[in-house]
Amino acid sequence: MDRYAVFGHPVRHSKSPRIHAAFAEQTGQALTYEAIEAPLDGFEATLRAFIAAGGRGGNVTVPFKEQAFALADSCDALAAQAQAVNTLRVEPDGHLAGFNTDGIGLLRDLAQNLHVELRGRRVLLIGAGGAAAGVIGPLLGAGVAELVIANRTAPRAQALATRFAGHGPIHAAALNAPGEGFDVVLNATAAGLTGQAPAVPVSVFGPRAVACDLVYGPAAAPFLALARQAGVTTCHDGLGMLVEQAAEAFWLWRGIRPATAPVIAALRGG
Ligand code: ATR
């Protein structure tokens, strides 16, 4: 059995083992996938031990994505742009290849599951941490008309806007006045983890806006409640994105693309 794992801290509540078990069953692939909680100061040692024991690859979640980027021997273009890696693959010669499938996951979820067209749309991205960095390149690649990035700590948003300036129409704006009437508003902050919504005015939501939180479950609730209060009817958490980024990782490891819809439905079902 080929071994895979998700590394994070905390990682106990990760749905990734369930998702990859479902993909493996669906596609007849012989693999195991576990959740490994690495100590905050021990990601590299934990990863190396896993590889020494035969691990073939893994996913990396908060707070280790930047470290995974630094540890990878090579990276794909999206990981290089984001300076963060969420998928690692151990090549037959031991080379550690890094990828970032978060942005692809978000785009697939928006396009295939929500039927949201990004081309020509005005998009507000709230947050400027690793989660935000991972989706900017793909959003710009999708042909958005404008991507505004707003963050509580304004210089971080400005730094990301500067880093991606050559890739499309991106600019930074203040969190309390990022502009009005966006078509798509994405929450990539960690505010929901402490029960808060980011402090954006409700005027950010356009008349037919789509609101999407990049996290799933209760952590998405405060932002989506804010959107609903503003009259937004299309509100979505990050569960679909999670399953879609997992499917991309599965494809990178196994060369087979699993069907995502039944897995999303099963997870939503409880
Ligand atoms: P991640 O990798 O999950 O993005 P991160 O790099 O720690 O984690 O970034 C967390 C993001 O959530 C940041 O944009 C952070 O804003 P700051 O840069 O000002 O810290 C944002 N964030 C966290 N709590 C927030 C809150 N209560 N309101 C608004 N933004 C918040």
PDB file of C-alpha atoms and ligand atoms in Angstrom:
ATOM      1  CA  MET A   1       0.000   0.000   0.000  1.00  0.00           C
ATOM      2  CA  ASP A   2       1.380   3.423  -0.928  1.00  0.00           C
ATOM      3  CA  ARG A   3       1.313   5.842   1.994  1.00  0.00           C
ATOM      4  CA  TYR A   4       0.137   9.440   1.890  1.00  0.00           C
ATOM      5  CA  ALA A   5      -0.676  11.884   4.677  1.00  0.00           C
ATOM      6  CA  VAL A   6      -1.742  15.410   5.506  1.00  0.00           C
ATOM      7  CA  PHE A   7       0.605  17.364   7.769  1.00  0.00           C
ATOM      8  CA  GLY A   8      -0.675  20.222   9.871  1.00  0.00           C
ATOM      9  CA  HIS A   9      -1.059  21.618  13.345  1.00  0.00           C
ATOM     10  CA  PRO A  10      -3.748  21.121  14.404  1.00  0.00           C
ATOM     11  CA  VAL A  11      -4.869  18.449  11.947  1.00  0.00           C
ATOM     12  CA  ARG A  12      -7.160  16.214  13.999  1.00  0.00           C
ATOM     13  CA  HIS A  13     -10.340  17.520  12.417  1.00  0.00           C
ATOM     14  CA  SER A  14      -9.041  17.412   8.847  1.00  0.00           C
ATOM     15  CA  LYS A  15     -11.442  15.906   6.349  1.00  0.00           C
ATOM     16  CA  SER A  16      -8.595  15.029   3.964  1.00  0.00           C
ATOM     17  CA  PRO A  17      -8.209  11.375   5.105  1.00  0.00           C
ATOM     18  CA  ARG A  18     -11.909  10.794   4.451  1.00  0.00           C
ATOM     19  CA  ILE A  19     -11.721  12.514   1.066  1.00  0.00           C
ATOM     20  CA  HIS A  20      -8.700  10.542  -0.135  1.00  0.00           C
ATOM     21  CA  ALA A  21     -10.126   7.262   1.178  1.00  0.00           C
ATOM     22  CA  ALA A  22     -13.236   7.964  -0.900  1.00  0.00           C
ATOM     23  CA  PHE A  23     -11.122   8.802  -3.984  1.00  0.00           C
ATOM     24  CA  ALA A  24      -9.052   5.610  -3.535  1.00  0.00           C
ATOM     25  CA  GLU A  25     -12.146   3.451  -3.223  1.00  0.00           C
ATOM     26  CA  GLN A  26     -13.820   5.102  -6.206  1.00  0.00           C
ATOM     27  CA  THR A  27     -10.754   4.654  -8.458  1.00  0.00           C
ATOM     28  CA  GLY A  28      -9.542   1.299  -7.108  1.00  0.00           C
ATOM     29  CA  GLN A  29      -6.180   2.709  -6.019  1.00  0.00           C
ATOM     30  CA  ALA A  30      -4.314   0.860  -3.253  1.00  0.00           C
ATOM     31  CA  LEU A  31      -3.199   3.556  -0.854  1.00  0.00           C
ATOM     32  CA  THR A  32      -3.471   4.727   2.715  1.00  0.00           C
ATOM     33  CA  TYR A  33      -3.874   8.354   3.790  1.00  0.00           C
ATOM     34  CA  GLU A  34      -3.490   9.518   7.370  1.00  0.00           C
ATOM     35  CA  ALA A  35      -3.447  12.795   9.299  1.00  0.00           C
ATOM     36  CA  ILE A  36      -0.127  13.559  10.985  1.00  0.00           C
ATOM     37  CA  GLU A  37       0.133  16.371  13.495  1.00  0.00           C
ATOM     38  CA  ALA A  38       3.687  17.705  13.344  1.00  0.00           C
ATOM     39  CA  PRO A  39       5.023  19.713  16.292  1.00  0.00           C
ATOM     40  CA  LEU A  40       5.115  23.417  15.473  1.00  0.00           C
ATOM     41  CA  ASP A  41       8.935  23.292  15.441  1.00  0.00           C
ATOM     42  CA  GLY A  42       9.145  19.835  13.902  1.00  0.00           C
ATOM     43  CA  PHE A  43       7.583  19.814  10.439  1.00  0.00           C
ATOM     44  CA  GLU A  44      10.767  18.908   8.559  1.00  0.00           C
ATOM     45  CA  ALA A  45      11.723  16.073  10.933  1.00  0.00           C
ATOM     46  CA  THR A  46       8.185  14.659  10.819  1.00  0.00           C
ATOM     47  CA  LEU A  47       8.072  14.831   7.026  1.00  0.00           C
ATOM     48  CA  ARG A  48      11.533  13.248   6.601  1.00  0.00           C
ATOM     49  CA  ALA A  49      10.604  10.405   8.970  1.00  0.00           C
ATOM     50  CA  PHE A  50       7.434   9.761   6.975  1.00  0.00           C
ATOM     51  CA  ILE A  51       9.393   9.653   3.708  1.00  0.00           C
ATOM     52  CA  ALA A  52      12.076   7.390   5.247  1.00  0.00           C
ATOM     53  CA  ALA A  53       9.267   5.014   6.257  1.00  0.00           C
ATOM     54  CA  GLY A  54       8.071   4.828   2.633  1.00  0.00           C
ATOM     55  CA  GLY A  55       5.721   7.803   2.369  1.00  0.00           C
ATOM     56  CA  ARG A  56       5.015   8.669  -1.278  1.00  0.00           C
ATOM     57  CA  GLY A  57       3.542  12.107  -0.854  1.00  0.00           C
ATOM     58  CA  GLY A  58       1.446  14.373   1.251  1.00  0.00           C
ATOM     59  CA  ASN A  59      -0.681  17.406   1.681  1.00  0.00           C
ATOM     60  CA  VAL A  60       0.448  20.293   3.825  1.00  0.00           C
ATOM     61  CA  THR A  61      -1.880  22.575   5.694  1.00  0.00           C
ATOM     62  CA  VAL A  62      -1.684  25.433   8.180  1.00  0.00           C
ATOM     63  CA  PRO A  63       0.878  26.456   9.358  1.00  0.00           C
ATOM     64  CA  PHE A  64       3.446  24.545   7.293  1.00  0.00           C
ATOM     65  CA  LYS A  65       2.806  25.532   3.660  1.00  0.00           C
ATOM     66  CA  GLU A  66       5.638  28.082   3.515  1.00  0.00           C
ATOM     67  CA  GLN A  67       8.053  25.609   5.117  1.00  0.00           C
ATOM     68  CA  ALA A  68       7.007  22.969   2.607  1.00  0.00           C
ATOM     69  CA  PHE A  69       7.820  25.420  -0.169  1.00  0.00           C
ATOM     70  CA  ALA A  70      11.306  25.935   1.312  1.00  0.00           C
ATOM     71  CA  LEU A  71      11.880  22.168   1.699  1.00  0.00           C
ATOM     72  CA  ALA A  72      10.747  21.087  -1.775  1.00  0.00           C
ATOM     73  CA  ASP A  73      13.562  20.355  -4.240  1.00  0.00           C
ATOM     74  CA  SER A  74      11.454  21.776  -7.068  1.00  0.00           C
ATOM     75  CA  CYS A  75       8.119  23.550  -7.381  1.00  0.00           C
ATOM     76  CA  ASP A  76       5.493  24.061 -10.041  1.00  0.00           C
ATOM     77  CA  ALA A  77       4.715  27.597 -11.238  1.00  0.00           C
ATOM     78  CA  LEU A  78       1.695  28.070  -8.959  1.00  0.00           C
ATOM     79  CA  ALA A  79       3.626  27.077  -5.827  1.00  0.00           C
ATOM     80  CA  ALA A  80       6.489  29.357  -6.862  1.00  0.00           C
ATOM     81  CA  GLN A  81       4.058  32.263  -7.335  1.00  0.00           C
ATOM     82  CA  ALA A  82       2.341  31.603  -4.009  1.00  0.00           C
ATOM     83  CA  GLN A  83       5.604  30.765  -2.208  1.00  0.00           C
ATOM     84  CA  ALA A  84       3.566  28.052  -0.543  1.00  0.00           C
ATOM     85  CA  VAL A  85       3.211  24.304  -1.175  1.00  0.00           C
ATOM     86  CA  ASN A  86       0.155  22.263  -0.236  1.00  0.00           C
ATOM     87  CA  THR A  87       1.048  19.058  -2.095  1.00  0.00           C
ATOM     88  CA  LEU A  88       4.320  17.112  -2.034  1.00  0.00           C
ATOM     89  CA  ARG A  89       5.241  14.152  -4.209  1.00  0.00           C
ATOM     90  CA  VAL A  90       8.241  11.908  -3.565  1.00  0.00           C
ATOM     91  CA  GLU A  91       9.709  11.024  -6.957  1.00  0.00           C
ATOM     92  CA  PRO A  92      11.270   7.558  -7.546  1.00  0.00           C
ATOM     93  CA  ASP A  93      14.774   9.052  -7.135  1.00  0.00           C
ATOM     94  CA  GLY A  94      13.818  10.680  -3.811  1.00  0.00           C
ATOM     95  CA  HIS A  95      13.447  14.162  -5.277  1.00  0.00           C
ATOM     96  CA  LEU A  96      10.711  16.089  -3.413  1.00  0.00           C
ATOM     97  CA  ALA A  97       8.393  17.895  -5.830  1.00  0.00           C
ATOM     98  CA  GLY A  98       6.124  20.673  -4.529  1.00  0.00           C
ATOM     99  CA  PHE A  99       2.804  21.887  -5.934  1.00  0.00           C
ATOM    100  CA  ASN A 100       0.047  24.263  -4.916  1.00  0.00           C
ATOM    101  CA  THR A 101      -3.419  23.005  -5.806  1.00  0.00           C
ATOM    102  CA  ASP A 102      -5.400  25.463  -3.632  1.00  0.00           C
ATOM    103  CA  GLY A 103      -6.070  27.989  -6.391  1.00  0.00           C
ATOM    104  CA  ILE A 104      -7.038  25.303  -8.894  1.00  0.00           C
ATOM    105  CA  GLY A 105      -9.362  23.885  -6.232  1.00  0.00           C
ATOM    106  CA  LEU A 106     -11.072  27.234  -5.734  1.00  0.00           C
ATOM    107  CA  LEU A 107     -11.435  27.836  -9.470  1.00  0.00           C
ATOM    108  CA  ARG A 108     -12.885  24.366 -10.105  1.00  0.00           C
ATOM    109  CA  ASP A 109     -15.294  24.749  -7.210  1.00  0.00           C
ATOM    110  CA  LEU A 110     -16.492  28.133  -8.464  1.00  0.00           C
ATOM    111  CA  ALA A 111     -16.757  27.004 -12.084  1.00  0.00           C
ATOM    112  CA  GLN A 112     -18.032  23.438 -11.809  1.00  0.00           C
ATOM    113  CA  ASN A 113     -19.960  23.346  -8.551  1.00  0.00           C
ATOM    114  CA  LEU A 114     -21.227  26.942  -8.317  1.00  0.00           C
ATOM    115  CA  HIS A 115     -21.270  27.801 -12.039  1.00  0.00           C
ATOM    116  CA  VAL A 116     -19.594  31.144 -11.322  1.00  0.00           C
ATOM    117  CA  GLU A 117     -17.896  32.746 -14.312  1.00  0.00           C
ATOM    118  CA  LEU A 118     -14.805  34.718 -13.219  1.00  0.00           C
ATOM    119  CA  ARG A 119     -13.837  36.191 -16.570  1.00  0.00           C
ATOM    120  CA  GLY A 120     -14.561  39.914 -16.595  1.00  0.00           C
ATOM    121  CA  ARG A 121     -15.747  39.936 -12.970  1.00  0.00           C
ATOM    122  CA  ARG A 122     -14.707  42.265 -10.163  1.00  0.00           C
ATOM    123  CA  VAL A 123     -13.354  40.194  -7.320  1.00  0.00           C
ATOM    124  CA  LEU A 124     -12.526  41.205  -3.736  1.00  0.00           C
ATOM    125  CA  LEU A 125     -10.084  38.975  -1.872  1.00  0.00           C
ATOM    126  CA  ILE A 126      -9.993  39.616   1.882  1.00  0.00           C
ATOM    127  CA  GLY A 127      -6.821  38.516   3.680  1.00  0.00           C
ATOM    128  CA  ALA A 128      -3.148  38.463   2.798  1.00  0.00           C
ATOM    129  CA  GLY A 129      -1.771  35.316   4.421  1.00  0.00           C
ATOM    130  CA  GLY A 130      -0.870  31.985   2.869  1.00  0.00           C
ATOM    131  CA  ALA A 131      -4.455  31.151   1.955  1.00  0.00           C
ATOM    132  CA  ALA A 132      -4.835  34.376  -0.033  1.00  0.00           C
ATOM    133  CA  ALA A 133      -1.432  34.038  -1.705  1.00  0.00           C
ATOM    134  CA  GLY A 134      -2.354  30.562  -2.956  1.00  0.00           C
ATOM    135  CA  VAL A 135      -5.369  31.707  -4.952  1.00  0.00           C
ATOM    136  CA  ILE A 136      -4.209  35.012  -6.474  1.00  0.00           C
ATOM    137  CA  GLY A 137      -2.316  33.559  -9.450  1.00  0.00           C
ATOM    138  CA  PRO A 138      -5.200  31.328 -10.590  1.00  0.00           C
ATOM    139  CA  LEU A 139      -7.761  34.144 -10.070  1.00  0.00           C
ATOM    140  CA  LEU A 140      -5.720  36.479 -12.266  1.00  0.00           C
ATOM    141  CA  GLY A 141      -5.207  33.648 -14.752  1.00  0.00           C
ATOM    142  CA  ALA A 142      -8.997  33.236 -14.965  1.00  0.00           C
ATOM    143  CA  GLY A 143      -9.278  36.688 -16.529  1.00  0.00           C
ATOM    144  CA  VAL A 144     -10.945  38.688 -13.761  1.00  0.00           C
ATOM    145  CA  ALA A 145     -11.543  42.349 -14.636  1.00  0.00           C
ATOM    146  CA  GLU A 146     -10.180  43.505 -11.293  1.00  0.00           C
ATOM    147  CA  LEU A 147      -8.782  41.782  -8.215  1.00  0.00           C
ATOM    148  CA  VAL A 148      -8.754  43.948  -5.101  1.00  0.00           C
ATOM    149  CA  ILE A 149      -6.910  42.619  -2.079  1.00  0.00           C
ATOM    150  CA  ALA A 150      -7.753  44.034   1.344  1.00  0.00           C
ATOM    151  CA  ASN A 151      -6.230  43.069   4.659  1.00  0.00           C
ATOM    152  CA  ARG A 152      -6.386  44.164   8.311  1.00  0.00           C
ATOM    153  CA  THR A 153      -2.632  44.772   8.173  1.00  0.00           C
ATOM    154  CA  ALA A 154      -2.543  46.883   5.026  1.00  0.00           C
ATOM    155  CA  PRO A 155       1.162  46.493   4.118  1.00  0.00           C
ATOM    156  CA  ARG A 156       0.704  42.726   3.697  1.00  0.00           C
ATOM    157  CA  ALA A 157      -1.997  43.324   1.081  1.00  0.00           C
ATOM    158  CA  GLN A 158       0.202  45.880  -0.641  1.00  0.00           C
ATOM    159  CA  ALA A 159       3.131  43.433  -0.669  1.00  0.00           C
ATOM    160  CA  LEU A 160       1.005  40.739  -2.356  1.00  0.00           C
ATOM    161  CA  ALA A 161      -0.377  43.226  -4.887  1.00  0.00           C
ATOM    162  CA  THR A 162       3.170  44.263  -5.730  1.00  0.00           C
ATOM    163  CA  ARG A 163       4.355  40.650  -6.000  1.00  0.00           C
ATOM    164  CA  PHE A 164       1.567  39.755  -8.449  1.00  0.00           C
ATOM    165  CA  ALA A 165       1.458  43.068 -10.328  1.00  0.00           C
ATOM    166  CA  GLY A 166       2.898  41.509 -13.480  1.00  0.00           C
ATOM    167  CA  HIS A 167       0.220  38.816 -13.602  1.00  0.00           C
ATOM    168  CA  GLY A 168      -2.931  40.878 -14.016  1.00  0.00           C
ATOM    169  CA  PRO A 169      -5.164  43.714 -12.768  1.00  0.00           C
ATOM    170  CA  ILE A 170      -4.514  43.486  -9.016  1.00  0.00           C
ATOM    171  CA  HIS A 171      -4.344  46.267  -6.473  1.00  0.00           C
ATOM    172  CA  ALA A 172      -4.523  46.654  -2.701  1.00  0.00           C
ATOM    173  CA  ALA A 173      -7.168  48.662  -0.838  1.00  0.00           C
ATOM    174  CA  ALA A 174      -8.082  49.448   2.767  1.00  0.00           C
ATOM    175  CA  LEU A 175     -10.126  46.823   4.613  1.00  0.00           C
ATOM    176  CA  ASN A 176     -12.731  49.397   5.677  1.00  0.00           C
ATOM    177  CA  ALA A 177     -13.076  50.907   2.185  1.00  0.00           C
ATOM    178  CA  PRO A 178     -12.052  48.358  -0.443  1.00  0.00           C
ATOM    179  CA  GLY A 179     -14.607  49.490  -3.034  1.00  0.00           C
ATOM    180  CA  GLU A 180     -18.264  48.640  -3.607  1.00  0.00           C
ATOM    181  CA  GLY A 181     -20.457  46.234  -5.510  1.00  0.00           C
ATOM    182  CA  PHE A 182     -18.053  43.359  -6.176  1.00  0.00           C
ATOM    183  CA  ASP A 183     -19.311  40.357  -8.149  1.00  0.00           C
ATOM    184  CA  VAL A 184     -17.346  37.841  -6.079  1.00  0.00           C
ATOM    185  CA  VAL A 185     -16.162  38.357  -2.489  1.00  0.00           C
ATOM    186  CA  LEU A 186     -13.734  35.797  -1.102  1.00  0.00           C
ATOM    187  CA  ASN A 187     -12.785  35.536   2.557  1.00  0.00           C
ATOM    188  CA  ALA A 188      -9.243  34.207   2.946  1.00  0.00           C
ATOM    189  CA  THR A 189      -8.748  35.478   6.490  1.00  0.00           C
ATOM    190  CA  ALA A 190      -8.485  33.420   9.657  1.00  0.00           C
ATOM    191  CA  ALA A 191     -11.046  35.692  11.380  1.00  0.00           C
ATOM    192  CA  GLY A 192     -13.725  32.977  11.392  1.00  0.00           C
ATOM    193  CA  LEU A 193     -11.542  30.724  13.532  1.00  0.00           C
ATOM    194  CA  THR A 194     -12.175  33.161  16.396  1.00  0.00           C
ATOM    195  CA  GLY A 195     -15.841  33.613  15.501  1.00  0.00           C
ATOM    196  CA  GLN A 196     -15.350  36.927  13.716  1.00  0.00           C
ATOM    197  CA  ALA A 197     -16.048  38.271  10.245  1.00  0.00           C
ATOM    198  CA  PRO A 198     -13.451  40.545   8.668  1.00  0.00           C
ATOM    199  CA  ALA A 199     -14.467  44.203   9.149  1.00  0.00           C
ATOM    200  CA  VAL A 200     -15.526  45.029   5.588  1.00  0.00           C
ATOM    201  CA  PRO A 201     -18.547  47.261   4.871  1.00  0.00           C
ATOM    202  CA  VAL A 202     -21.608  45.420   3.538  1.00  0.00           C
ATOM    203  CA  SER A 203     -21.481  47.645   0.449  1.00  0.00           C
ATOM    204  CA  VAL A 204     -18.681  45.388  -0.895  1.00  0.00           C
ATOM    205  CA  PHE A 205     -21.380  42.922  -1.986  1.00  0.00           C
ATOM    206  CA  GLY A 206     -22.873  43.668  -5.384  1.00  0.00           C
ATOM    207  CA  PRO A 207     -26.561  42.997  -6.209  1.00  0.00           C
ATOM    208  CA  ARG A 208     -25.918  39.444  -7.493  1.00  0.00           C
ATOM    209  CA  ALA A 209     -22.697  38.856  -5.582  1.00  0.00           C
ATOM    210  CA  VAL A 210     -21.286  35.446  -4.764  1.00  0.00           C
ATOM    211  CA  ALA A 211     -19.725  35.188  -1.289  1.00  0.00           C
ATOM    212  CA  CYS A 212     -17.271  32.405  -0.638  1.00  0.00           C
ATOM    213  CA  ASP A 213     -15.230  31.580   2.437  1.00  0.00           C
ATOM    214  CA  LEU A 214     -12.074  29.579   1.850  1.00  0.00           C
ATOM    215  CA  VAL A 215     -12.564  27.635   5.068  1.00  0.00           C
ATOM    216  CA  TYR A 216     -15.407  25.228   5.747  1.00  0.00           C
ATOM    217  CA  GLY A 217     -17.682  24.433   8.629  1.00  0.00           C
ATOM    218  CA  PRO A 218     -18.318  26.735  11.598  1.00  0.00           C
ATOM    219  CA  ALA A 219     -15.290  28.927  10.808  1.00  0.00           C
ATOM    220  CA  ALA A 220     -17.021  30.064   7.605  1.00  0.00           C
ATOM    221  CA  ALA A 221     -20.228  31.054   9.416  1.00  0.00           C
ATOM    222  CA  PRO A 222     -19.413  34.642  10.544  1.00  0.00           C
ATOM    223  CA  PHE A 223     -18.418  35.853   7.065  1.00  0.00           C
ATOM    224  CA  LEU A 224     -21.291  34.075   5.345  1.00  0.00           C
ATOM    225  CA  ALA A 225     -23.713  35.544   7.928  1.00  0.00           C
ATOM    226  CA  LEU A 226     -22.397  39.017   7.079  1.00  0.00           C
ATOM    227  CA  ALA A 227     -22.973  38.307   3.389  1.00  0.00           C
ATOM    228  CA  ARG A 228     -26.516  37.054   4.027  1.00  0.00           C
ATOM    229  CA  GLN A 229     -27.282  40.170   6.076  1.00  0.00           C
ATOM    230  CA  ALA A 230     -26.210  42.178   3.040  1.00  0.00           C
ATOM    231  CA  GLY A 231     -28.754  40.265   0.932  1.00  0.00           C
ATOM    232  CA  VAL A 232     -26.339  37.871  -0.768  1.00  0.00           C
ATOM    233  CA  THR A 233     -28.117  34.668  -1.704  1.00  0.00           C
ATOM    234  CA  THR A 234     -25.190  32.697  -3.123  1.00  0.00           C
ATOM    235  CA  CYS A 235     -23.058  31.922  -0.071  1.00  0.00           C
ATOM    236  CA  HIS A 236     -20.597  29.089  -0.068  1.00  0.00           C
ATOM    237  CA  ASP A 237     -17.981  27.684   2.282  1.00  0.00           C
ATOM    238  CA  GLY A 238     -14.653  26.089   1.381  1.00  0.00           C
ATOM    239  CA  LEU A 239     -15.696  22.437   1.451  1.00  0.00           C
ATOM    240  CA  GLY A 240     -15.966  22.196  -2.325  1.00  0.00           C
ATOM    241  CA  MET A 241     -12.580  23.874  -2.709  1.00  0.00           C
ATOM    242  CA  LEU A 242     -11.100  21.393  -0.227  1.00  0.00           C
ATOM    243  CA  VAL A 243     -12.380  18.413  -2.207  1.00  0.00           C
ATOM    244  CA  GLU A 244     -11.312  19.947  -5.538  1.00  0.00           C
ATOM    245  CA  GLN A 245      -7.759  20.703  -4.341  1.00  0.00           C
ATOM    246  CA  ALA A 246      -7.601  17.144  -3.002  1.00  0.00           C
ATOM    247  CA  ALA A 247      -8.673  15.765  -6.383  1.00  0.00           C
ATOM    248  CA  GLU A 248      -5.873  17.707  -8.058  1.00  0.00           C
ATOM    249  CA  ALA A 249      -3.361  16.314  -5.534  1.00  0.00           C
ATOM    250  CA  PHE A 250      -4.721  12.793  -6.130  1.00  0.00           C
ATOM    251  CA  TRP A 251      -4.212  13.287  -9.853  1.00  0.00           C
ATOM    252  CA  LEU A 252      -0.630  14.498  -9.291  1.00  0.00           C
ATOM    253  CA  TRP A 253       0.139  11.400  -7.223  1.00  0.00           C
ATOM    254  CA  ARG A 254      -1.812   8.694  -9.028  1.00  0.00           C
ATOM    255  CA  GLY A 255      -2.439   9.999 -12.555  1.00  0.00           C
ATOM    256  CA  ILE A 256      -6.191   9.472 -12.125  1.00  0.00           C
ATOM    257  CA  ARG A 257      -8.802  12.170 -11.667  1.00  0.00           C
ATOM    258  CA  PRO A 258     -11.538  11.138  -9.205  1.00  0.00           C
ATOM    259  CA  ALA A 259     -15.122  12.372  -9.416  1.00  0.00           C
ATOM    260  CA  THR A 260     -15.608  15.081  -6.789  1.00  0.00           C
ATOM    261  CA  ALA A 261     -19.388  15.614  -6.715  1.00  0.00           C
ATOM    262  CA  PRO A 262     -20.256  12.396  -4.841  1.00  0.00           C
ATOM    263  CA  VAL A 263     -17.528  13.080  -2.273  1.00  0.00           C
ATOM    264  CA  ILE A 264     -18.727  16.655  -1.677  1.00  0.00           C
ATOM    265  CA  ALA A 265     -22.295  15.376  -1.331  1.00  0.00           C
ATOM    266  CA  ALA A 266     -21.228  12.688   1.150  1.00  0.00           C
ATOM    267  CA  LEU A 267     -19.316  15.211   3.273  1.00  0.00           C
ATOM    268  CA  ARG A 268     -22.226  17.660   3.252  1.00  0.00           C
ATOM    269  CA  GLY A 269     -24.453  14.805   4.308  1.00  0.00           C
ATOM    270  CA  GLY A 270     -22.483  14.485   7.548  1.00  0.00           C
TER     271      GLY A 270
HETATM  272  P1  ATR B   1      -3.334  31.633   6.405  1.00  0.00           P
HETATM  273  O1  ATR B   1      -2.178  30.815   5.936  1.00  0.00           O
HETATM  274  O2  ATR B   1      -4.494  30.832   6.910  1.00  0.00           O
HETATM  275  O3  ATR B   1      -3.742  32.664   5.436  1.00  0.00           O
HETATM  276  P2  ATR B   1      -2.003  33.639   8.014  1.00  0.00           P
HETATM  277  O4  ATR B   1      -0.842  33.711   7.104  1.00  0.00           O
HETATM  278  O5  ATR B   1      -1.770  33.654   9.501  1.00  0.00           O
HETATM  279  O6  ATR B   1      -2.829  32.313   7.779  1.00  0.00           O
HETATM  280  O7  ATR B   1      -3.030  34.792   7.622  1.00  0.00           O
HETATM  281  C1  ATR B   1      -4.212  34.978   8.313  1.00  0.00           C
HETATM  282  C2  ATR B   1      -4.991  36.075   7.624  1.00  0.00           C
HETATM  283  O8  ATR B   1      -6.206  36.300   8.333  1.00  0.00           O
HETATM  284  C3  ATR B   1      -4.280  37.415   7.600  1.00  0.00           C
HETATM  285  O9  ATR B   1      -4.661  38.097   6.425  1.00  0.00           O
HETATM  286  C4  ATR B   1      -4.845  38.082   8.842  1.00  0.00           C
HETATM  287  O10 ATR B   1      -4.744  39.484   8.842  1.00  0.00           O
HETATM  288  P3  ATR B   1      -3.407  40.202   9.372  1.00  0.00           P
HETATM  289  O11 ATR B   1      -2.424  40.146   8.251  1.00  0.00           O
HETATM  290  O12 ATR B   1      -3.850  41.583   9.690  1.00  0.00           O
HETATM  291  O13 ATR B   1      -2.979  39.428  10.591  1.00  0.00           O
HETATM  292  C5  ATR B   1      -6.261  37.668   8.731  1.00  0.00           C
HETATM  293  N1  ATR B   1      -7.020  37.787   9.985  1.00  0.00           N
HETATM  294  C6  ATR B   1      -6.922  37.019  11.087  1.00  0.00           C
HETATM  295  N2  ATR B   1      -7.818  37.401  12.017  1.00  0.00           N
HETATM  296  C7  ATR B   1      -8.508  38.449  11.479  1.00  0.00           C
HETATM  297  C8  ATR B   1      -9.580  39.285  11.934  1.00  0.00           C
HETATM  298  N3  ATR B   1     -10.135  39.114  13.128  1.00  0.00           N
HETATM  299  N4  ATR B   1     -10.055  40.231  11.097  1.00  0.00           N
HETATM  300  C9  ATR B   1      -9.517  40.406   9.871  1.00  0.00           C
HETATM  301  N5  ATR B   1      -8.493  39.663   9.390  1.00  0.00           N
HETATM  302  C10 ATR B   1      -7.999  38.688  10.174  1.00  0.00           C
END
